[in-house]
Amino acid sequence: MTTETKPPDDGATKVTQTSQDLPQQPQPPSTEGSGSDPDETPAPGTGALVTGEPPTEAPGGDDSGGAPAPVYSIYTTWEKRWIVVGGSLAATFSPLTAQIYLPALTVLARDFSVTDTQINLTVTTYMIFQAIAPMFIGGFADTAGRRPAYALCFVIYIAANIGLARCQTYAQLLVVRSIQSAGSSSTVALCQAIVADITTSAERGQYIGITVLPIVVGPSLGPVLGGVIAQYLGWRWIFYMLAIAAGVTLTAMAFFFPETCRHIVGDGSVRAHPVYHTFWQIIKNNSLHRRGRRAQAARDKVATDTNPPATADGPQRAASPAPSRPAPVKFKFTPPNLMGSIVMLFQKELGILLAYNSIVFAGFYAIATALPSQLSAPPYNLSGSQVGLIYLPVAGGSIGAAAVCGPALGRNYARHAARLDPSLATTSDGGGGKKIKVDRKHQADLSRFPIERARLEVGLPLLLLSAAVTAAVGWALRASAHLAVLCVLLFLLGVGLVGFNNTVNTLIVDVSPGRAAAAVAANNLTRCLVGAAASAAILPMIDAIGAGWAFTVFGATYVVFAPAMWVVMARGIRWRTEVKEKEERKAEKKKALDDEKNGIGGAGGGRIGEER
């Protein structure tokens, strides 16, 4: 065998060439000094915290060992913020719709000639559908995408509001009110799923806090807005106003809100079917295409003038290819798993988190339900609009919780990451200490990371605050304390309850990769059902044992079941590993069955071809 000898400067010259002279080619990973020595074993689960790795739910991945890991999302920090704010504004319709209707209940009972008990059934049916509908929409959103799910929700919601504004009988009101709930209730789950789509676990805490604001701000502002509209325009205009606001929101999302579902667009750079494009993207792409065609035509004209077609004496110049649109992406719809949310209720970790979070939030529903009757009676004697203003301290506390919990979750996550990999805490903070630096652009592998501790260590102090303040609110009402005292307690209640809810919601999303919408829908199911039970039970409890002991029961319940959170922190990693292994075995079994079917089909096809 002869070996061709190449010039000695061939390799050396190429090394010194710039990227403009030579296109960069992916190089195989070097085994020398690259950290791939088998004797050098990093701490379990820490490598991805430094270098990152493609998320398990991302479509595809880069298998080249030398190429850098892709970022989790192509969106900038401010783009992520605007996307989350847009989703949060859309999510406001769910709690706002539930509460804006309450000031008009007495008028509705009179107009439809029914009792107060019958008209209250419209509130009960609303909460039932508010619990059930997100299970279906959540599974649909995880497979078909966020934008189609939003479109479906708002179309149903707008049509239901118009129907409510024009209904003439009590039966129509009861049925259409349930349809209205089905349209609005899923927006909360979609909002939190969007956060999971575009943020890593290292930065997720600061965004989850924004998504919880509508759950508290909506009930705080709803009664005030509903009372004003019903007083000056009539109760039908409550629903007309909601339809108009929803139409404006849907139009804005159609123009500007991007698709974020990772099964469809990955990190945001995957080209999806045009059905997922915003109107702004369609307009922009068409404009760029027309501009490119004009530029190409101008270049071809210059080339023709400079190099005219050759005669028989010389070769003819090849014409530049005309620009063409990219090949269309085929739209593929995967039917949603409608039972996904139900299955999550029976998983060890998720089941405990969902059950305990619903118990804690039941206290918020109980207080929100009891305040109107307690404050409208002596010695307070507040009017309906004044009672609505009392909810504003809760909204203020929720805003404070969002501002505090987000950074706290991020710092605690970084602290645990530095424990696993001390090299992360090497940057000086300018004050003689060390600043922990964690990669926020790549999703870390959480299989061996104590994400439960990173989240719940922030939430448990807020839980204890909630337990104490819940009981204190009851005793303040029992003692007819000054309204200023009550407002301070409600502010602290907003900080504690909403802050703890932030941490649990973040953890639920963290441990449910690729199924965020279904997980949040399961959370919504348990929270609404338990909240409905608490709302129905609180007034009889107050009548039987007084406000002080009634709210003490709720606060004591938080403390009694709090050890469940320590169990989650101690066994969370083991439980997540069990779920992952079970899903892998299920996927392997399904793949084997598919391969067997394809093999039988291929053999049959070959025999038919041979016979022909």
GROMACS .gro file of N, CA and C in nm, residues 72-73 79-88 146 187-212 258-262 505-518 520:
model
  177
   72TYR      N    1  -3.124   2.579   2.658
   72TYR     CA    2  -3.259   2.530   2.684
   72TYR      C    3  -3.363   2.611   2.608
   73SER      N    4  -3.341   2.741   2.593
   73SER     CA    5  -3.435   2.828   2.522
   73SER      C    6  -3.358   2.939   2.453
   79GLU      N    7  -3.738   3.869   2.679
   79GLU     CA    8  -3.841   3.799   2.601
   79GLU      C    9  -3.914   3.696   2.687
   80LYS      N   10  -3.840   3.626   2.773
   80LYS     CA   11  -3.905   3.532   2.864
   80LYS      C   12  -4.001   3.605   2.957
   81ARG      N   13  -3.959   3.719   3.007
   81ARG     CA   14  -4.045   3.794   3.098
   81ARG      C   15  -4.174   3.836   3.030
   82TRP      N   16  -4.163   3.886   2.908
   82TRP     CA   17  -4.284   3.931   2.837
   82TRP      C   18  -4.374   3.813   2.805
   83ILE      N   19  -4.316   3.699   2.770
   83ILE     CA   20  -4.398   3.580   2.742
   83ILE      C   21  -4.473   3.537   2.868
   84VAL      N   22  -4.403   3.534   2.981
   84VAL     CA   23  -4.468   3.494   3.107
   84VAL      C   24  -4.573   3.596   3.149
   85VAL      N   25  -4.544   3.724   3.131
   85VAL     CA   26  -4.643   3.827   3.165
   85VAL      C   27  -4.767   3.811   3.077
   86GLY      N   28  -4.747   3.783   2.948
   86GLY     CA   29  -4.861   3.762   2.859
   86GLY      C   30  -4.944   3.642   2.902
   87GLY      N   31  -4.877   3.532   2.938
   87GLY     CA   32  -4.951   3.416   2.986
   87GLY      C   33  -5.022   3.444   3.117
   88SER      N   34  -4.961   3.525   3.204
   88SER     CA   35  -5.024   3.558   3.332
   88SER      C   36  -5.147   3.645   3.313
  146ARG      N   37  -4.941   2.504   2.281
  146ARG     CA   38  -5.002   2.605   2.369
  146ARG      C   39  -5.095   2.698   2.293
  187THR      N   40  -5.655   2.838   3.161
  187THR     CA   41  -5.551   2.937   3.132
  187THR      C   42  -5.444   2.940   3.240
  188VAL      N   43  -5.479   2.906   3.364
  188VAL     CA   44  -5.379   2.903   3.470
  188VAL      C   45  -5.279   2.790   3.446
  189ALA      N   46  -5.328   2.672   3.409
  189ALA     CA   47  -5.239   2.559   3.380
  189ALA      C   48  -5.151   2.589   3.260
  190LEU      N   49  -5.205   2.652   3.158
  190LEU     CA   50  -5.127   2.686   3.039
  190LEU      C   51  -5.017   2.785   3.072
  191CYS      N   52  -5.046   2.880   3.160
  191CYS     CA   53  -4.946   2.980   3.196
  191CYS      C   54  -4.826   2.915   3.264
  192GLN      N   55  -4.850   2.826   3.358
  192GLN     CA   56  -4.740   2.761   3.427
  192GLN      C   57  -4.667   2.662   3.336
  193ALA      N   58  -4.737   2.604   3.240
  193ALA     CA   59  -4.671   2.517   3.143
  193ALA      C   60  -4.576   2.597   3.055
  194ILE      N   61  -4.612   2.719   3.023
  194ILE     CA   62  -4.525   2.805   2.943
  194ILE      C   63  -4.395   2.833   3.017
  195VAL      N   64  -4.404   2.856   3.147
  195VAL     CA   65  -4.283   2.878   3.227
  195VAL      C   66  -4.192   2.756   3.219
  196ALA      N   67  -4.248   2.637   3.225
  196ALA     CA   68  -4.168   2.515   3.213
  196ALA      C   69  -4.106   2.503   3.075
  197ASP      N   70  -4.171   2.555   2.972
  197ASP     CA   71  -4.120   2.544   2.836
  197ASP      C   72  -3.994   2.626   2.814
  198ILE      N   73  -3.986   2.744   2.874
  198ILE     CA   74  -3.882   2.840   2.836
  198ILE      C   75  -3.781   2.868   2.946
  199THR      N   76  -3.795   2.811   3.064
  199THR     CA   77  -3.702   2.839   3.173
  199THR      C   78  -3.643   2.710   3.227
  200THR      N   79  -3.518   2.718   3.272
  200THR     CA   80  -3.453   2.605   3.335
  200THR      C   81  -3.487   2.603   3.484
  201SER      N   82  -3.453   2.494   3.548
  201SER     CA   83  -3.480   2.483   3.692
  201SER      C   84  -3.405   2.589   3.772
  202ALA      N   85  -3.288   2.632   3.722
  202ALA     CA   86  -3.209   2.731   3.794
  202ALA      C   87  -3.275   2.868   3.798
  203GLU      N   88  -3.355   2.901   3.697
  203GLU     CA   89  -3.416   3.034   3.690
  203GLU      C   90  -3.567   3.031   3.703
  204ARG      N   91  -3.625   2.914   3.721
  204ARG     CA   92  -3.770   2.900   3.713
  204ARG      C   93  -3.842   2.968   3.829
  205GLY      N   94  -3.780   2.974   3.945
  205GLY     CA   95  -3.847   3.029   4.061
  205GLY      C   96  -3.892   3.173   4.042
  206GLN      N   97  -3.809   3.255   3.978
  206GLN     CA   98  -3.844   3.396   3.962
  206GLN      C   99  -3.959   3.416   3.865
  207TYR      N  100  -3.984   3.320   3.777
  207TYR     CA  101  -4.094   3.333   3.682
  207TYR      C  102  -4.224   3.271   3.736
  208ILE      N  103  -4.212   3.162   3.812
  208ILE     CA  104  -4.331   3.100   3.868
  208ILE      C  105  -4.405   3.197   3.958
  209GLY      N  106  -4.330   3.283   4.028
  209GLY     CA  107  -4.395   3.380   4.115
  209GLY      C  108  -4.490   3.471   4.042
  210ILE      N  109  -4.458   3.504   3.917
  210ILE     CA  110  -4.546   3.590   3.838
  210ILE      C  111  -4.676   3.518   3.805
  211THR      N  112  -4.668   3.388   3.781
  211THR     CA  113  -4.787   3.315   3.738
  211THR      C  114  -4.889   3.297   3.850
  212VAL      N  115  -4.846   3.308   3.975
  212VAL     CA  116  -4.939   3.290   4.086
  212VAL      C  117  -5.017   3.418   4.115
  258PRO      N  118  -4.580   3.362   2.098
  258PRO     CA  119  -4.521   3.250   2.023
  258PRO      C  120  -4.559   3.115   2.081
  259GLU      N  121  -4.545   3.013   1.999
  259GLU     CA  122  -4.563   2.876   2.046
  259GLU      C  123  -4.439   2.836   2.126
  260THR      N  124  -4.459   2.777   2.243
  260THR     CA  125  -4.346   2.741   2.330
  260THR      C  126  -4.338   2.593   2.361
  261CYS      N  127  -4.438   2.513   2.324
  261CYS     CA  128  -4.439   2.371   2.360
  261CYS      C  129  -4.313   2.303   2.305
  262ARG      N  130  -4.237   2.239   2.390
  262ARG     CA  131  -4.108   2.184   2.351
  262ARG      C  132  -4.122   2.063   2.259
  505ASN      N  133  -4.564   2.492   4.343
  505ASN     CA  134  -4.591   2.493   4.199
  505ASN      C  135  -4.461   2.478   4.120
  506THR      N  136  -4.356   2.546   4.164
  506THR     CA  137  -4.226   2.533   4.097
  506THR      C  138  -4.176   2.390   4.105
  507LEU      N  139  -4.188   2.328   4.220
  507LEU     CA  140  -4.143   2.190   4.237
  507LEU      C  141  -4.226   2.094   4.152
  508ILE      N  142  -4.355   2.116   4.144
  508ILE     CA  143  -4.441   2.029   4.062
  508ILE      C  144  -4.398   2.035   3.916
  509VAL      N  145  -4.365   2.154   3.867
  509VAL     CA  146  -4.319   2.168   3.729
  509VAL      C  147  -4.182   2.103   3.712
  510ASP      N  148  -4.094   2.118   3.813
  510ASP     CA  149  -3.959   2.062   3.804
  510ASP      C  150  -3.962   1.910   3.789
  511VAL      N  151  -4.049   1.844   3.862
  511VAL     CA  152  -4.050   1.697   3.863
  511VAL      C  153  -4.143   1.639   3.758
  512SER      N  154  -4.195   1.725   3.669
  512SER     CA  155  -4.285   1.677   3.563
  512SER      C  156  -4.236   1.725   3.427
  513PRO      N  157  -4.116   1.687   3.384
  513PRO     CA  158  -4.065   1.735   3.255
  513PRO      C  159  -4.150   1.683   3.139
  514GLY      N  160  -4.187   1.774   3.050
  514GLY     CA  161  -4.266   1.737   2.934
  514GLY      C  162  -4.414   1.721   2.961
  515ARG      N  163  -4.455   1.732   3.088
  515ARG     CA  164  -4.596   1.713   3.124
  515ARG      C  165  -4.643   1.824   3.218
  516ALA      N  166  -4.588   1.943   3.197
  516ALA     CA  167  -4.615   2.052   3.291
  516ALA      C  168  -4.763   2.088   3.294
  517ALA      N  169  -4.826   2.098   3.176
  517ALA     CA  170  -4.967   2.138   3.172
  517ALA      C  171  -5.055   2.035   3.241
  518ALA      N  172  -5.027   1.907   3.219
  518ALA     CA  173  -5.106   1.802   3.285
  518ALA      C  174  -5.084   1.804   3.435
  520VAL      N  175  -4.999   2.067   3.626
  520VAL     CA  176  -5.067   2.183   3.683
  520VAL      C  177  -5.218   2.162   3.680
   0.00000   0.00000   0.00000
